mmCIF file of C-alpha atoms in Angstrom:
data_model
loop_
_atom_site.group_PDB
_atom_site.id
_atom_site.type_symbol
_atom_site.label_atom_id
_atom_site.label_comp_id
_atom_site.label_asym_id
_atom_site.label_seq_id
_atom_site.Cartn_x
_atom_site.Cartn_y
_atom_site.Cartn_z
ATOM 1 C CA MET A 1 114.397 75.606 137.572
ATOM 2 C CA SER A 2 117.466 77.701 136.861
ATOM 3 C CA GLU A 3 117.531 79.307 133.475
ATOM 4 C CA GLU A 4 120.650 78.219 131.630
ATOM 5 C CA THR A 5 122.223 80.728 129.290
ATOM 6 C CA ASN A 6 123.933 79.821 126.088
ATOM 7 C CA ASN A 7 126.122 81.929 123.824
ATOM 8 C CA ILE A 8 125.304 81.891 120.153
ATOM 9 C CA LYS A 9 126.620 83.708 117.110
ATOM 10 C CA LEU A 10 124.129 85.834 115.220
ATOM 11 C CA LYS A 11 125.129 86.333 111.601
ATOM 12 C CA VAL A 12 123.085 89.150 110.075
ATOM 13 C CA TYR A 13 122.906 90.210 106.433
ATOM 14 C CA ARG A 14 123.690 93.923 106.194
ATOM 15 C CA THR A 15 123.225 96.338 103.334
ATOM 16 C CA ASN A 16 121.779 99.744 102.610
ATOM 17 C CA TYR A 17 120.639 100.189 99.038
ATOM 18 C CA ASN A 18 120.118 103.931 99.516
ATOM 19 C CA LYS A 19 123.807 104.350 100.355
ATOM 20 C CA GLU A 20 124.935 101.722 97.812
ATOM 21 C CA GLU A 21 126.522 99.790 100.663
ATOM 22 C CA SER A 22 127.805 96.422 99.472
ATOM 23 C CA PRO A 23 126.074 93.425 101.104
ATOM 24 C CA HIS A 24 127.996 91.684 103.858
ATOM 25 C CA TYR A 25 127.353 89.726 107.065
ATOM 26 C CA ASP A 26 127.947 91.113 110.544
ATOM 27 C CA GLU A 27 128.413 88.754 113.447
ATOM 28 C CA PHE A 28 127.154 89.368 116.958
ATOM 29 C CA ASP A 29 127.709 87.245 120.060
ATOM 30 C CA VAL A 30 124.454 87.041 121.955
ATOM 31 C CA SER A 31 123.660 85.355 125.229
ATOM 32 C CA VAL A 32 120.355 83.467 124.964
ATOM 33 C CA LYS A 33 118.064 81.502 127.234
ATOM 34 C CA ARG A 34 115.752 78.588 126.486
ATOM 35 C CA TRP A 35 112.851 80.766 125.370
ATOM 36 C CA THR A 36 114.800 83.491 123.579
ATOM 37 C CA THR A 37 113.429 84.115 120.131
ATOM 38 C CA VAL A 38 115.438 85.222 117.102
ATOM 39 C CA LEU A 39 113.754 88.628 117.372
ATOM 40 C CA ASP A 40 114.856 88.926 121.030
ATOM 41 C CA ALA A 41 118.414 88.089 119.972
ATOM 42 C CA LEU A 42 118.323 90.630 117.132
ATOM 43 C CA LEU A 43 116.970 93.322 119.454
ATOM 44 C CA ASP A 44 119.697 92.449 121.955
ATOM 45 C CA ALA A 45 122.300 92.936 119.219
ATOM 46 C CA LYS A 46 120.617 96.197 118.187
ATOM 47 C CA SER A 47 120.524 97.474 121.783
ATOM 48 C CA TYR A 48 124.018 96.525 122.917
ATOM 49 C CA SER A 49 126.147 96.014 119.791
ATOM 50 C CA ASP A 50 124.978 97.965 116.754
ATOM 51 C CA SER A 51 122.029 100.341 116.922
ATOM 52 C CA SER A 52 122.053 100.793 113.138
ATOM 53 C CA LEU A 53 120.770 97.227 112.582
ATOM 54 C CA GLY A 54 117.608 97.472 110.454
ATOM 55 C CA ILE A 55 114.739 95.203 111.603
ATOM 56 C CA ARG A 56 110.980 95.557 111.196
ATOM 57 C CA TYR A 57 108.821 94.214 114.015
ATOM 58 C CA SER A 58 105.774 95.117 116.006
ATOM 59 C CA CYS A 59 103.578 92.714 117.987
ATOM 60 C CA ARG A 60 106.184 90.072 119.013
ATOM 61 C CA MET A 61 103.434 87.435 119.083
ATOM 62 C CA ALA A 62 103.029 86.270 115.448
ATOM 63 C CA SER A 63 99.994 88.437 114.843
ATOM 64 C CA CYS A 64 101.234 91.374 112.812
ATOM 65 C CA GLY A 65 103.496 89.529 110.355
ATOM 66 C CA SER A 66 106.145 92.273 110.355
ATOM 67 C CA CYS A 67 109.271 90.353 111.345
ATOM 68 C CA GLY A 68 109.432 87.829 108.506
ATOM 69 C CA MET A 69 112.985 86.984 107.470
ATOM 70 C CA LYS A 70 115.052 84.053 106.262
ATOM 71 C CA ILE A 71 116.433 82.324 109.341
ATOM 72 C CA ASN A 72 118.944 79.541 108.753
ATOM 73 C CA GLY A 73 117.789 79.246 105.160
ATOM 74 C CA LYS A 74 114.033 79.122 105.749
ATOM 75 C CA PRO A 75 111.500 81.981 105.762
ATOM 76 C CA ARG A 76 110.193 82.345 109.338
ATOM 77 C CA LEU A 77 108.814 84.919 111.719
ATOM 78 C CA ALA A 78 111.663 86.070 113.982
ATOM 79 C CA CYS A 79 109.273 86.526 116.932
ATOM 80 C CA TYR A 80 107.879 83.019 116.520
ATOM 81 C CA THR A 81 111.190 81.172 116.152
ATOM 82 C CA LYS A 82 113.002 80.157 119.296
ATOM 83 C CA ILE A 83 116.791 79.944 119.047
ATOM 84 C CA SER A 84 116.664 76.607 120.916
ATOM 85 C CA GLU A 85 114.460 74.985 118.255
ATOM 86 C CA LEU A 86 117.008 75.756 115.531
ATOM 87 C CA ASN A 87 119.624 73.478 117.171
ATOM 88 C CA ASP A 88 122.479 75.567 115.886
ATOM 89 C CA GLN A 89 125.156 77.717 117.505
ATOM 90 C CA THR A 90 125.157 80.086 114.520
ATOM 91 C CA ILE A 91 121.917 81.755 113.511
ATOM 92 C CA VAL A 92 121.956 83.299 110.040
ATOM 93 C CA CYS A 93 119.385 86.050 109.435
ATOM 94 C CA GLU A 94 118.777 87.272 105.911
ATOM 95 C CA PRO A 95 116.037 89.371 104.289
ATOM 96 C CA LEU A 96 113.068 87.549 102.754
ATOM 97 C CA PRO A 97 113.753 86.304 99.213
ATOM 98 C CA ASN A 98 111.443 87.445 96.367
ATOM 99 C CA PHE A 99 111.054 90.904 97.949
ATOM 100 C CA PRO A 100 112.984 94.041 96.976
ATOM 101 C CA ARG A 101 115.448 94.833 99.757
ATOM 102 C CA ILE A 102 115.516 98.190 101.504
ATOM 103 C CA ARG A 103 118.040 97.883 104.320
ATOM 104 C CA ASP A 104 119.495 94.989 106.301
ATOM 105 C CA LEU A 105 116.554 92.675 107.101
ATOM 106 C CA VAL A 106 113.861 95.111 105.946
ATOM 107 C CA THR A 107 112.150 94.359 102.640
ATOM 108 C CA ASP A 108 109.652 96.261 100.497
ATOM 109 C CA PHE A 109 106.109 94.838 100.613
ATOM 110 C CA THR A 110 104.579 97.260 98.050
ATOM 111 C CA GLU A 111 104.290 94.694 95.245
ATOM 112 C CA PHE A 112 103.072 91.997 97.632
ATOM 113 C CA PHE A 113 100.220 94.179 98.908
ATOM 114 C CA ALA A 114 99.433 95.309 95.352
ATOM 115 C CA HIS A 115 98.872 91.654 94.381
ATOM 116 C CA HIS A 116 96.716 91.185 97.480
ATOM 117 C CA LYS A 117 94.652 94.290 96.699
ATOM 118 C CA LYS A 118 94.226 93.259 93.051
ATOM 119 C CA ILE A 119 92.182 90.171 93.918
ATOM 120 C CA GLU A 120 89.639 92.391 95.716
ATOM 121 C CA PRO A 121 89.978 90.811 99.157
ATOM 122 C CA TYR A 122 86.648 91.927 100.571
ATOM 123 C CA THR A 123 83.086 90.688 100.471
ATOM 124 C CA HIS A 124 81.182 91.469 97.278
ATOM 125 C CA ASN A 125 77.467 91.306 97.830
ATOM 126 C CA GLU A 126 75.296 93.310 95.497
ATOM 127 C CA LYS A 127 72.123 91.934 97.040
ATOM 128 C CA VAL A 128 72.684 93.838 100.228
ATOM 129 C CA PRO A 129 70.642 97.006 99.733
ATOM 130 C CA ILE A 130 72.425 100.098 100.810
ATOM 131 C CA ASP A 131 69.265 101.606 102.371
ATOM 132 C CA VAL A 132 69.130 98.710 104.837
ATOM 133 C CA ILE A 133 72.514 99.784 106.123
ATOM 134 C CA LYS A 134 71.266 103.357 106.456
ATOM 135 C CA LYS A 135 68.226 102.270 108.455
ATOM 136 C CA ASP A 136 70.491 100.340 110.770
ATOM 137 C CA ASP A 137 68.456 97.183 110.108
ATOM 138 C CA LEU A 138 71.442 95.211 108.896
ATOM 139 C CA VAL A 139 72.581 92.971 111.696
ATOM 140 C CA GLU A 140 74.580 90.077 110.255
ATOM 141 C CA PHE A 141 74.660 87.336 107.659
ATOM 142 C CA LYS A 142 73.344 83.932 108.608
ATOM 143 C CA GLN A 143 76.180 81.411 108.492
ATOM 144 C CA THR A 144 76.295 77.890 109.840
ATOM 145 C CA PRO A 145 79.512 76.521 111.425
ATOM 146 C CA GLU A 146 79.881 74.350 108.290
ATOM 147 C CA ASP A 147 79.794 77.477 106.117
ATOM 148 C CA VAL A 148 82.517 79.056 108.233
ATOM 149 C CA ASP A 149 84.678 75.905 108.130
ATOM 150 C CA LYS A 150 84.944 76.208 104.347
ATOM 151 C CA TYR A 151 87.111 79.325 104.550
ATOM 152 C CA LEU A 152 88.147 79.699 108.188
ATOM 153 C CA GLN A 153 91.750 78.481 107.932
ATOM 154 C CA PHE A 154 92.414 80.873 105.037
ATOM 155 C CA SER A 155 91.172 83.815 107.090
ATOM 156 C CA TYR A 156 94.015 83.228 109.576
ATOM 157 C CA CYS A 157 96.456 84.749 107.061
ATOM 158 C CA ILE A 158 98.455 87.613 108.647
ATOM 159 C CA LYS A 159 100.058 88.746 105.352
ATOM 160 C CA CYS A 160 103.584 88.169 106.645
ATOM 161 C CA GLY A 161 104.828 87.307 103.149
ATOM 162 C CA LEU A 162 106.604 84.066 104.127
ATOM 163 C CA CYS A 163 104.633 82.025 101.565
ATOM 164 C CA TYR A 164 105.387 84.633 98.897
ATOM 165 C CA SER A 165 109.097 84.485 99.674
ATOM 166 C CA ALA A 166 109.127 80.668 99.566
ATOM 167 C CA CYS A 167 107.268 80.429 96.242
ATOM 168 C CA PRO A 168 109.468 79.283 93.333
ATOM 169 C CA THR A 169 107.090 80.787 90.758
ATOM 170 C CA VAL A 170 107.217 84.257 92.357
ATOM 171 C CA ALA A 171 111.016 84.014 92.091
ATOM 172 C CA THR A 172 110.811 83.874 88.290
ATOM 173 C CA ASP A 173 107.464 85.472 87.405
ATOM 174 C CA THR A 174 107.005 88.967 88.812
ATOM 175 C CA LYS A 175 103.400 89.158 87.600
ATOM 176 C CA PHE A 176 102.361 85.991 89.449
ATOM 177 C CA PRO A 177 100.083 87.050 92.345
ATOM 178 C CA GLY A 178 101.689 84.586 94.737
ATOM 179 C CA PRO A 179 100.209 82.084 97.194
ATOM 180 C CA GLN A 180 98.948 84.696 99.645
ATOM 181 C CA ALA A 181 96.778 86.581 97.142
ATOM 182 C CA LEU A 182 95.539 83.406 95.448
ATOM 183 C CA SER A 183 94.592 81.698 98.700
ATOM 184 C CA GLN A 184 92.737 84.850 99.709
ATOM 185 C CA ALA A 185 90.901 84.727 96.378
ATOM 186 C CA TYR A 186 89.770 81.248 97.389
ATOM 187 C CA ARG A 187 88.958 82.430 100.916
ATOM 188 C CA TYR A 188 86.370 84.897 99.531
ATOM 189 C CA THR A 189 85.144 82.453 96.886
ATOM 190 C CA ALA A 190 84.392 79.892 99.608
ATOM 191 C CA ASP A 191 82.708 82.476 101.827
ATOM 192 C CA ASN A 192 78.943 82.299 101.323
ATOM 193 C CA ARG A 193 78.508 85.985 102.150
ATOM 194 C CA ASP A 194 80.415 86.799 98.975
ATOM 195 C CA SER A 195 78.962 86.753 95.469
ATOM 196 C CA GLY A 196 81.934 88.165 93.576
ATOM 197 C CA GLU A 197 83.542 84.951 92.368
ATOM 198 C CA SER A 198 83.108 85.777 88.663
ATOM 199 C CA THR A 199 84.961 89.071 89.134
ATOM 200 C CA ARG A 200 87.717 87.353 91.082
ATOM 201 C CA PHE A 201 87.920 84.442 88.603
ATOM 202 C CA ASN A 202 88.521 86.939 85.787
ATOM 203 C CA ILE A 203 91.391 88.450 87.765
ATOM 204 C CA VAL A 204 93.175 85.207 88.622
ATOM 205 C CA ASP A 205 92.464 83.372 85.336
ATOM 206 C CA ASP A 206 95.307 85.143 83.561
ATOM 207 C CA ARG A 207 98.500 84.160 81.720
ATOM 208 C CA HIS A 208 100.447 84.977 84.861
ATOM 209 C CA GLY A 209 97.645 84.022 87.204
ATOM 210 C CA ILE A 210 96.680 80.944 89.172
ATOM 211 C CA TRP A 211 97.735 78.429 86.479
ATOM 212 C CA ARG A 212 101.391 79.308 86.922
ATOM 213 C CA CYS A 213 101.304 77.623 90.348
ATOM 214 C CA HIS A 214 103.186 74.325 89.968
ATOM 215 C CA PHE A 215 102.097 73.016 93.369
ATOM 216 C CA ALA A 216 105.585 72.976 94.898
ATOM 217 C CA GLY A 217 103.846 73.339 98.262
ATOM 218 C CA SER A 218 106.634 75.385 99.863
ATOM 219 C CA CYS A 219 104.091 78.121 100.732
ATOM 220 C CA SER A 220 102.180 75.759 103.023
ATOM 221 C CA ASN A 221 105.443 74.499 104.476
ATOM 222 C CA VAL A 222 106.501 77.925 105.796
ATOM 223 C CA CYS A 223 103.163 79.424 106.908
ATOM 224 C CA PRO A 224 103.444 80.312 110.617
ATOM 225 C CA LYS A 225 99.653 80.325 111.075
ATOM 226 C CA GLY A 226 98.958 76.842 109.731
ATOM 227 C CA VAL A 227 97.229 78.111 106.588
ATOM 228 C CA ASP A 228 97.553 75.842 103.565
ATOM 229 C CA PRO A 229 97.743 78.268 100.613
ATOM 230 C CA ALA A 230 98.638 75.456 98.187
ATOM 231 C CA LEU A 231 95.358 73.726 99.076
ATOM 232 C CA GLY A 232 93.386 76.944 98.518
ATOM 233 C CA ILE A 233 95.008 77.407 95.119
ATOM 234 C CA GLN A 234 94.216 73.852 94.004
ATOM 235 C CA LEU A 235 90.616 74.194 95.215
ATOM 236 C CA LEU A 236 90.272 77.468 93.313
ATOM 237 C CA LYS A 237 91.690 75.780 90.196
ATOM 238 C CA GLY A 238 88.955 73.168 90.564
ATOM 239 C CA HIS A 239 86.329 75.928 90.501
ATOM 240 C CA LEU A 240 87.905 77.600 87.465
ATOM 241 C CA ILE A 241 88.174 74.418 85.438
ATOM 242 C CA GLY A 242 84.650 73.353 86.330
ATOM 243 C CA ILE A 243 85.541 70.183 88.279
ATOM 244 C CA THR A 244 84.203 71.638 91.510
ATOM 245 C CA LYS A 245 80.556 72.612 91.301
ATOM 246 C CA ASN A 246 79.874 76.032 92.662
ATOM 247 C CA ASP A 247 76.727 75.303 94.648
ATOM 248 C CA LYS A 248 77.277 78.083 97.142
ATOM 249 C CA LYS A 249 74.075 79.594 98.430
ATOM 250 C CA ILE A 250 74.541 83.230 99.293
ATOM 251 C CA ALA A 251 73.869 83.823 102.966
ATOM 252 C CA THR A 252 70.783 85.774 103.874
ATOM 253 C CA LEU A 253 70.666 88.641 106.277
ATOM 254 C CA ARG A 254 69.480 88.196 109.807
ATOM 255 C CA SER A 255 67.160 90.986 110.837
ATOM 256 C CA LYS A 256 67.093 92.472 114.313
ATOM 257 C CA GLU A 257 63.857 90.646 115.104
ATOM 258 C CA GLU A 258 65.351 87.190 114.443
ATOM 259 C CA MET B 1 92.994 85.463 66.434
ATOM 260 C CA PRO B 2 90.282 83.697 68.470
ATOM 261 C CA LEU B 3 92.531 80.805 69.534
ATOM 262 C CA LEU B 4 94.911 83.247 71.198
ATOM 263 C CA LYS B 5 92.006 84.753 73.122
ATOM 264 C CA LEU B 6 91.192 81.538 74.956
ATOM 265 C CA ARG B 7 91.112 82.024 78.686
ATOM 266 C CA GLU B 8 94.019 80.448 80.527
ATOM 267 C CA SER B 9 91.629 78.047 82.306
ATOM 268 C CA GLN B 10 90.334 76.833 78.921
ATOM 269 C CA ILE B 11 93.897 76.313 77.649
ATOM 270 C CA MET B 12 94.785 74.428 80.842
ATOM 271 C CA LYS B 13 91.663 72.269 80.513
ATOM 272 C CA ILE B 14 92.866 71.299 77.015
ATOM 273 C CA HIS B 15 96.367 70.778 78.467
ATOM 274 C CA TYR B 16 95.168 68.370 81.158
ATOM 275 C CA LEU B 17 92.780 66.483 78.838
ATOM 276 C CA THR B 18 95.420 66.024 76.126
ATOM 277 C CA GLY B 19 97.869 64.843 78.814
ATOM 278 C CA ILE B 20 95.441 62.207 80.096
ATOM 279 C CA CYS B 21 94.521 61.122 76.549
ATOM 280 C CA ALA B 22 98.215 60.914 75.578
ATOM 281 C CA ILE B 23 98.946 58.606 78.541
ATOM 282 C CA PHE B 24 95.982 56.396 77.573
ATOM 283 C CA PHE B 25 96.869 56.117 73.874
ATOM 284 C CA VAL B 26 100.621 55.730 74.461
ATOM 285 C CA ALA B 27 99.767 52.872 76.862
ATOM 286 C CA ILE B 28 97.802 51.171 74.056
ATOM 287 C CA HIS B 29 100.720 51.827 71.693
ATOM 288 C CA ILE B 30 103.164 50.147 74.118
ATOM 289 C CA LEU B 31 100.759 47.239 74.691
ATOM 290 C CA PHE B 32 100.787 46.717 70.918
ATOM 291 C CA ARG B 33 104.564 46.309 71.112
ATOM 292 C CA ILE B 34 104.396 43.543 73.697
ATOM 293 C CA GLY B 35 101.036 41.936 72.966
ATOM 294 C CA MET B 36 101.323 40.998 69.295
ATOM 295 C CA GLY B 37 102.529 37.437 69.794
ATOM 296 C CA MET B 38 106.159 38.478 69.333
ATOM 297 C CA SER B 39 108.948 39.962 71.448
ATOM 298 C CA PHE B 40 109.350 43.717 71.946
ATOM 299 C CA ASN B 41 112.492 43.828 69.749
ATOM 300 C CA GLU B 42 110.837 41.774 67.035
ATOM 301 C CA SER B 43 107.820 44.079 66.969
ATOM 302 C CA LEU B 44 110.163 47.003 66.178
ATOM 303 C CA GLU B 45 111.651 45.323 63.109
ATOM 304 C CA TYR B 46 111.134 47.179 59.841
ATOM 305 C CA HIS B 47 108.527 44.911 58.241
ATOM 306 C CA ASN B 48 106.481 44.728 61.468
ATOM 307 C CA VAL B 49 106.483 48.523 61.828
ATOM 308 C CA VAL B 50 105.406 48.919 58.187
ATOM 309 C CA ALA B 51 102.695 46.321 58.780
ATOM 310 C CA ASN B 52 101.423 48.444 61.659
ATOM 311 C CA TYR B 53 101.130 51.422 59.323
ATOM 312 C CA HIS B 54 98.808 49.384 57.099
ATOM 313 C CA ASN B 55 96.393 48.837 59.976
ATOM 314 C CA ILE B 56 93.934 51.743 59.777
ATOM 315 C CA TYR B 57 93.115 51.603 63.516
ATOM 316 C CA TYR B 58 96.781 51.785 64.362
ATOM 317 C CA VAL B 59 97.213 54.707 61.976
ATOM 318 C CA ILE B 60 94.399 56.547 63.754
ATOM 319 C CA LEU B 61 96.047 55.712 67.098
ATOM 320 C CA LEU B 62 99.398 57.121 65.924
ATOM 321 C CA GLU B 63 97.749 60.286 64.636
ATOM 322 C CA LEU B 64 95.933 60.772 67.942
ATOM 323 C CA ILE B 65 99.170 60.307 69.887
ATOM 324 C CA LEU B 66 100.865 62.834 67.624
ATOM 325 C CA VAL B 67 98.106 65.423 68.090
ATOM 326 C CA PHE B 68 97.706 64.967 71.859
ATOM 327 C CA ILE B 69 101.421 64.974 72.639
ATOM 328 C CA SER B 70 102.059 67.958 70.367
ATOM 329 C CA ILE B 71 99.311 70.052 71.979
ATOM 330 C CA HIS B 72 100.294 69.036 75.513
ATOM 331 C CA GLY B 73 104.035 69.351 74.955
ATOM 332 C CA PHE B 74 104.021 72.656 73.113
ATOM 333 C CA ASN B 75 101.655 74.234 75.642
ATOM 334 C CA GLY B 76 104.009 73.024 78.363
ATOM 335 C CA LEU B 77 106.867 74.712 76.525
ATOM 336 C CA ARG B 78 104.778 77.904 76.251
ATOM 337 C CA ILE B 79 104.189 77.865 80.020
ATOM 338 C CA ILE B 80 107.911 77.473 80.742
ATOM 339 C CA LEU B 81 108.831 80.286 78.337
ATOM 340 C CA LEU B 82 106.106 82.605 79.692
ATOM 341 C CA GLU B 83 107.785 82.503 83.094
ATOM 342 C CA LEU B 84 111.122 83.668 81.674
ATOM 343 C CA LYS B 85 110.018 87.221 80.839
ATOM 344 C CA GLN B 86 106.935 89.239 81.617
ATOM 345 C CA ASN B 87 105.968 91.618 78.853
ATOM 346 C CA GLN B 88 103.247 91.695 76.223
ATOM 347 C CA TRP B 89 105.604 91.393 73.245
ATOM 348 C CA TRP B 90 107.333 88.286 74.657
ATOM 349 C CA GLU B 91 104.054 86.625 75.631
ATOM 350 C CA SER B 92 102.422 87.179 72.208
ATOM 351 C CA THR B 93 105.569 86.163 70.312
ATOM 352 C CA ILE B 94 105.985 82.995 72.346
ATOM 353 C CA THR B 95 102.318 82.059 71.926
ATOM 354 C CA ILE B 96 102.430 82.551 68.134
ATOM 355 C CA LEU B 97 105.780 80.753 67.706
ATOM 356 C CA VAL B 98 104.760 77.807 69.850
ATOM 357 C CA LEU B 99 101.432 77.529 68.031
ATOM 358 C CA ALA B 100 103.218 77.635 64.651
ATOM 359 C CA ALA B 101 105.757 74.998 65.777
ATOM 360 C CA MET B 102 102.923 72.777 67.048
ATOM 361 C CA ILE B 103 101.055 73.021 63.726
ATOM 362 C CA GLY B 104 104.326 72.340 61.875
ATOM 363 C CA VAL B 105 105.103 69.207 63.904
ATOM 364 C CA ILE B 106 101.545 67.881 63.536
ATOM 365 C CA ALA B 107 101.600 68.560 59.771
ATOM 366 C CA TYR B 108 105.004 66.880 59.301
ATOM 367 C CA GLY B 109 104.028 63.913 61.492
ATOM 368 C CA THR B 110 100.713 63.498 59.672
ATOM 369 C CA ARG B 111 102.566 63.558 56.339
ATOM 370 C CA THR B 112 104.874 60.778 57.629
ATOM 371 C CA ILE B 113 101.888 58.708 58.796
ATOM 372 C CA ILE B 114 100.094 59.172 55.444
ATOM 373 C CA ILE B 115 103.211 58.197 53.459
ATOM 374 C CA GLY B 116 103.895 55.229 55.761
ATOM 375 C CA SER B 117 100.357 53.946 55.534
ATOM 376 C CA GLN B 118 100.132 54.566 51.756
ATOM 377 C CA LEU B 119 96.656 56.020 52.196
#
């Protein structure tokens, strides 16, 4: 099958806040094929038209979450969006909303990661004695497939920030942790290796915490990994309000002999 | 002030419960308008409204509607205003003002109900 090429116009938002450059759009004519992604097109423009174009990317396979940007009005991963699926001859690339802008399509994730870090996104388990770890007896926690199913989809989060940029509450409330952090709070609450839900509940049960989510659902709509942050947030609300019974049994450790 | 130190989940629990209760009691209130053996317009005539105020059960119903809607509505207003600005002074001021307005509306409404019912 011959690969047909198509010429499209790439309209890219340009600015440099360090140089107080006023925001404007630059247009690039790029030749694309059926499988060309937006990131490929941007890199083409960077290579052959304007090397000063600021883009952040790494893996090119929707694993690192670096190339998030607003493409034709919707937050998407540039490496995971084919030009052909957009059905448009003009592709508009803008930086992610709700993030401070650095240069061109590059945004500052400091606040986003601070919110993520604040909810303590790691397993709390005080019952695991530290001396067991030293003796090298600790092998793994016992978990059934059903236990894993309770949190698995939320562990697919790649922290790309698309949900955060789509959230209408984040747009107005800078203290709101955002869908990513809140769904991760649920991810660890649902994990039966973790016993730190009371600590995490205290963090998210704040004036600017989980209750400021109005269930717009736009976070779930833009997630490139199929995670449903809005669902996680509602499930966590159920735990906080006492509707959902927390009958989680903390997983036991499997010894080497087992 | 202990009321201001309620956790957000406790406030939201009150918010949801008052919302559900308000829907339930307002539904009864509307059913009274159409299920009293007279038309809706007739039931809103002055003497019929005054007659309602002399029914102690209806007075209790009106008071409950007033309390539930005030709590639910003013907390909703607090939530909207909290999202406008994020600083301690704004949050505390809004909480106190909204609480004061809620108490004021409930007090004024209760006074109206008491006068109307000639209790």
